[in-house]
Amino acid sequence: MLQVLPRAFYEDPDVVQLAKALLGKGLWTQSPEGIVSGGRIVETEAYAGETDRASHAFGGRRTRRTEVMYGPAGTAYVYLVYGLHHLFNVVTYREGVPHAVLIRGLEPLAGTEAMLTRRNLGAPTAQLTAGPARLSQALGITIADNGRPLDGDRVWLTEGQAVPPACIEMGPRIGVAYAGEDAFRPYRFWVKGSPWVSRAKQAAPGL
DNA sequence: CAGCAGATTGACT
DNA sequence: GTCAATCTGCTGC
């Protein structure tokens, strides 16, 4: 069936290019009971390490949380935001350089029942996997998966249906206003028209 | 050591 | 539109 992505796939020095290349790939998890859930990646964001103000590793911050990003490519960087949401990232390039790609949107293709249960939903609407915290919860990804290799049997990525360049859209990342001018970098990629792409929260009506 | 803000989401006014 | 939930890590006293 679908071939598991080799380690070499993640070793691209250009994390932005890799964020684009991840569109269309398969992302899967297996529960302790052996149920496989997953689907097709339709939205990603690149975080360019120490020189990117939006990255947790900006300026060389190396903490218990960011340590995994400094490790080898092809592993999972999972962390908690707001104390309750798990966000799943793919670590890229090489040891010592904290590049990562956040997965923000997934089109469900398998194990939908298990995902609905984990999300406490009755039907597969966009609420199931459109959004980084939503897809992590749907797949059962938690902090326990931090550092896991992405060619393992708990979490893995595979080849998928190629996304034609004309179907790829690009824009600034979401929720990184704190990053100053880096917030405007066009590091977000998504599949045009996919209902499984997240939407930025509507900004408060300033004056 | 207190305070605060954050790669978000969902419930409620 | 507004706000709470609640862990990690930075900033400042």
Short mmCIF file of C-alpha atoms (C1' of nucleotides) in Angstrom, two decimals:
data_model
loop_
_atom_site.label_atom_id
_atom_site.label_comp_id
_atom_site.label_asym_id
_atom_site.label_seq_id
_atom_site.Cartn_x
_atom_site.Cartn_y
_atom_site.Cartn_z
CA MET A 1 0.00 0.00 0.00
CA LEU A 2 1.33 3.40 0.86
CA GLN A 3 5.05 3.54 1.35
CA VAL A 4 6.35 4.90 4.66
CA LEU A 5 8.37 8.07 4.12
CA PRO A 6 12.11 7.37 4.54
CA ARG A 7 14.24 9.29 7.01
CA ALA A 8 15.96 11.04 4.11
CA PHE A 9 12.69 12.74 3.18
CA TYR A 10 12.90 14.87 6.32
CA GLU A 11 16.51 15.91 5.87
CA ASP A 12 15.82 18.76 3.44
CA PRO A 13 17.65 21.92 4.63
CA ASP A 14 14.75 24.02 3.32
CA VAL A 15 12.01 23.66 5.93
CA VAL A 16 9.64 25.89 3.94
CA GLN A 17 9.93 23.69 0.87
CA LEU A 18 9.40 20.64 3.06
CA ALA A 19 6.25 22.14 4.58
CA LYS A 20 4.88 22.38 1.05
CA ALA A 21 6.05 18.87 0.18
CA LEU A 22 4.17 17.43 3.16
CA LEU A 23 0.81 18.38 1.65
CA GLY A 24 -0.93 15.26 0.40
CA LYS A 25 1.17 12.88 2.49
CA GLY A 26 -0.50 10.37 4.79
CA LEU A 27 -0.42 10.72 8.59
CA TRP A 28 -1.45 7.70 10.64
CA THR A 29 -1.54 6.49 14.23
CA GLN A 30 -2.29 3.15 15.82
CA SER A 31 -4.10 2.92 19.13
CA PRO A 32 -3.00 0.48 21.85
CA GLU A 33 -5.94 -1.67 20.71
CA GLY A 34 -4.54 -1.79 17.19
CA ILE A 35 -6.97 0.58 15.52
CA VAL A 36 -5.38 2.64 12.75
CA SER A 37 -6.61 6.19 12.23
CA GLY A 38 -5.35 8.79 9.82
CA GLY A 39 -5.67 10.66 6.58
CA ARG A 40 -4.17 13.14 4.19
CA ILE A 41 -2.27 16.24 5.28
CA VAL A 42 -3.91 19.35 3.80
CA GLU A 43 -2.37 22.20 5.82
CA THR A 44 1.12 22.85 7.22
CA GLU A 45 3.29 25.62 8.62
CA ALA A 46 7.09 25.90 8.59
CA TYR A 47 9.02 27.05 11.68
CA ALA A 48 12.54 28.01 10.71
CA GLY A 49 14.43 27.52 13.97
CA GLU A 50 16.74 29.96 15.70
CA THR A 51 16.28 32.83 13.21
CA ASP A 52 12.46 32.69 13.21
CA ARG A 53 10.79 34.76 15.93
CA ALA A 54 7.70 32.55 15.72
CA SER A 55 9.67 29.42 16.60
CA HIS A 56 10.02 28.12 20.14
CA ALA A 57 13.71 27.78 19.35
CA PHE A 58 14.20 31.40 18.33
CA GLY A 59 17.51 32.78 19.46
CA GLY A 60 18.77 29.33 20.36
CA ARG A 61 16.31 28.59 23.15
CA ARG A 62 17.06 25.03 24.13
CA THR A 63 14.78 23.78 26.89
CA ARG A 64 13.23 20.46 27.87
CA ARG A 65 10.34 21.33 25.57
CA THR A 66 12.36 22.29 22.50
CA GLU A 67 15.06 19.64 22.89
CA VAL A 68 13.45 17.27 20.39
CA MET A 69 13.70 19.89 17.65
CA TYR A 70 17.46 19.87 18.09
CA GLY A 71 17.53 16.13 17.46
CA PRO A 72 17.60 14.22 14.18
CA ALA A 73 15.02 14.70 11.41
CA GLY A 74 12.00 12.45 11.10
CA THR A 75 10.78 12.55 14.69
CA ALA A 76 7.67 14.04 16.30
CA TYR A 77 7.75 17.32 18.21
CA VAL A 78 4.58 17.40 20.32
CA TYR A 79 3.97 20.11 22.91
CA LEU A 80 1.18 21.61 24.99
CA VAL A 81 -0.28 25.02 24.22
CA TYR A 82 -2.51 26.82 26.69
CA GLY A 83 -1.93 23.94 29.04
CA LEU A 84 -4.38 21.63 27.31
CA HIS A 85 -3.92 21.31 23.54
CA HIS A 86 -1.34 19.00 21.98
CA LEU A 87 0.22 20.26 18.75
CA PHE A 88 1.97 17.85 16.40
CA ASN A 89 5.08 18.84 14.42
CA VAL A 90 7.55 17.05 12.18
CA VAL A 91 11.23 17.68 12.99
CA THR A 92 13.34 18.30 9.88
CA TYR A 93 16.85 18.87 8.50
CA ARG A 94 19.51 17.66 10.95
CA GLU A 95 20.72 17.44 14.53
CA GLY A 96 21.59 20.81 16.02
CA VAL A 97 19.22 22.77 13.76
CA PRO A 98 15.70 23.09 15.28
CA HIS A 99 13.55 23.13 12.14
CA ALA A 100 9.98 21.85 12.35
CA VAL A 101 6.71 21.73 10.42
CA LEU A 102 3.39 22.07 12.24
CA ILE A 103 0.56 19.92 10.84
CA ARG A 104 -2.63 22.01 10.94
CA GLY A 105 -5.18 20.18 8.83
CA LEU A 106 -5.98 16.55 7.99
CA GLU A 107 -8.53 14.96 5.66
CA PRO A 108 -9.79 11.80 7.44
CA LEU A 109 -9.41 8.60 5.42
CA ALA A 110 -9.36 5.79 7.98
CA GLY A 111 -10.42 5.04 11.53
CA THR A 112 -13.05 7.75 11.50
CA GLU A 113 -15.09 6.06 14.22
CA ALA A 114 -12.13 6.05 16.60
CA MET A 115 -11.43 9.68 15.80
CA LEU A 116 -15.04 10.67 16.42
CA THR A 117 -14.91 8.92 19.78
CA ARG A 118 -11.70 10.68 20.81
CA ARG A 119 -13.17 14.02 19.71
CA ASN A 120 -16.52 13.29 21.32
CA LEU A 121 -18.36 14.07 18.09
CA GLY A 122 -21.21 12.32 16.32
CA ALA A 123 -20.45 13.06 12.69
CA PRO A 124 -17.30 13.85 10.70
CA THR A 125 -17.59 17.60 10.15
CA ALA A 126 -14.62 19.94 9.81
CA GLN A 127 -14.56 20.06 13.60
CA LEU A 128 -13.05 16.58 13.55
CA THR A 129 -9.59 17.34 12.15
CA ALA A 130 -9.45 20.96 10.84
CA GLY A 131 -7.00 22.60 13.25
CA PRO A 132 -3.73 21.49 14.87
CA ALA A 133 -5.16 20.66 18.29
CA ARG A 134 -8.20 18.97 16.78
CA LEU A 135 -6.29 16.59 14.56
CA SER A 136 -3.91 15.69 17.35
CA GLN A 137 -6.81 14.80 19.61
CA ALA A 138 -8.56 12.89 16.81
CA LEU A 139 -5.45 10.81 16.21
CA GLY A 140 -4.79 10.29 19.91
CA ILE A 141 -1.46 12.10 19.73
CA THR A 142 -0.23 13.38 23.10
CA ILE A 143 2.95 14.52 24.79
CA ALA A 144 3.75 10.81 25.16
CA ASP A 145 4.48 10.79 21.43
CA ASN A 146 7.05 13.57 21.69
CA GLY A 147 10.34 12.40 20.19
CA ARG A 148 8.87 9.32 18.51
CA PRO A 149 10.36 8.39 15.13
CA LEU A 150 7.89 8.92 12.29
CA ASP A 151 8.55 5.54 10.71
CA GLY A 152 7.40 3.63 13.80
CA ASP A 153 4.27 1.66 14.60
CA ARG A 154 2.54 4.26 16.81
CA VAL A 155 2.80 7.29 14.50
CA TRP A 156 3.98 7.29 10.89
CA LEU A 157 3.83 9.20 7.63
CA THR A 158 3.42 7.74 4.16
CA GLU A 159 3.38 8.74 0.53
CA GLY A 160 -0.01 9.88 -0.71
CA GLN A 161 -1.76 11.36 -3.65
CA ALA A 162 0.37 14.17 -5.11
CA VAL A 163 -1.09 17.65 -4.84
CA PRO A 164 -0.86 19.62 -8.12
CA PRO A 165 1.03 22.91 -7.65
CA ALA A 166 -2.04 24.79 -8.87
CA CYS A 167 -3.98 23.42 -5.89
CA ILE A 168 -1.50 24.70 -3.29
CA GLU A 169 -2.08 28.05 -1.63
CA MET A 170 0.34 29.95 0.58
CA GLY A 171 0.04 32.68 3.20
CA PRO A 172 1.19 33.94 6.60
CA ARG A 173 1.04 31.64 9.62
CA ILE A 174 -1.82 31.69 12.11
CA GLY A 175 -1.61 32.81 15.72
CA VAL A 176 1.92 34.15 15.62
CA ALA A 177 1.29 37.90 15.92
CA TYR A 178 3.86 37.97 18.72
CA ALA A 179 6.59 37.26 16.15
CA GLY A 180 6.79 40.84 14.83
CA GLU A 181 7.67 41.05 11.16
CA ASP A 182 8.31 37.30 11.05
CA ALA A 183 4.54 36.88 11.45
CA PHE A 184 4.24 37.96 7.83
CA ARG A 185 6.51 35.27 6.43
CA PRO A 186 4.47 33.17 3.92
CA TYR A 187 5.20 29.89 5.69
CA ARG A 188 1.70 28.42 5.73
CA PHE A 189 0.57 26.06 2.97
CA TRP A 190 -2.78 24.46 2.32
CA VAL A 191 -4.75 22.53 -0.29
CA LYS A 192 -7.04 24.94 -2.09
CA GLY A 193 -10.70 24.45 -1.25
CA SER A 194 -10.23 21.63 1.25
CA PRO A 195 -12.85 21.70 4.02
CA TRP A 196 -10.24 20.19 6.34
CA VAL A 197 -8.13 23.34 6.42
CA SER A 198 -8.30 25.36 9.67
CA ARG A 199 -9.51 28.93 9.79
CA ALA A 200 -7.91 31.80 11.68
CA LYS A 201 -9.92 32.93 14.63
CA GLN A 202 -11.73 36.12 13.80
CA ALA A 203 -9.86 39.08 15.22
CA ALA A 204 -11.56 41.31 17.75
CA PRO A 205 -12.91 44.48 16.16
CA GLY A 206 -10.20 46.92 17.14
CA LEU A 207 -10.71 50.53 16.18
"C1'" DC B 1 8.98 33.52 43.01
"C1'" DA B 2 4.85 36.07 40.99
"C1'" DG B 3 2.98 37.42 36.76
"C1'" DC B 4 2.01 36.87 32.14
"C1'" DA B 5 1.50 35.22 27.37
"C1'" DG B 6 1.20 31.63 24.37
"C1'" DA B 7 1.92 27.81 17.03
"C1'" DT B 8 -6.17 26.79 20.39
"C1'" DT B 9 -10.69 25.42 21.06
"C1'" DG B 10 -15.39 25.36 22.61
"C1'" DA B 11 -18.97 27.12 25.62
"C1'" DC B 12 -21.60 30.91 26.52
"C1'" DT B 13 -23.51 36.11 26.36
"C1'" DG C 1 -17.98 38.72 20.48
"C1'" DT C 2 -16.05 37.23 25.01
"C1'" DC C 3 -13.79 34.26 28.06
"C1'" DA C 4 -11.98 30.24 30.53
"C1'" DA C 5 -9.05 26.11 30.57
"C1'" DT C 6 -4.20 25.36 32.69
"C1'" DC C 7 1.20 23.74 31.44
"C1'" DT C 8 5.78 25.70 29.94
"C1'" DG C 9 8.97 29.06 30.03
"C1'" DC C 10 10.41 33.98 30.00
"C1'" DT C 11 10.72 38.40 32.49
"C1'" DG C 12 11.28 41.21 36.29
"C1'" DC C 13 11.28 42.21 41.32
#
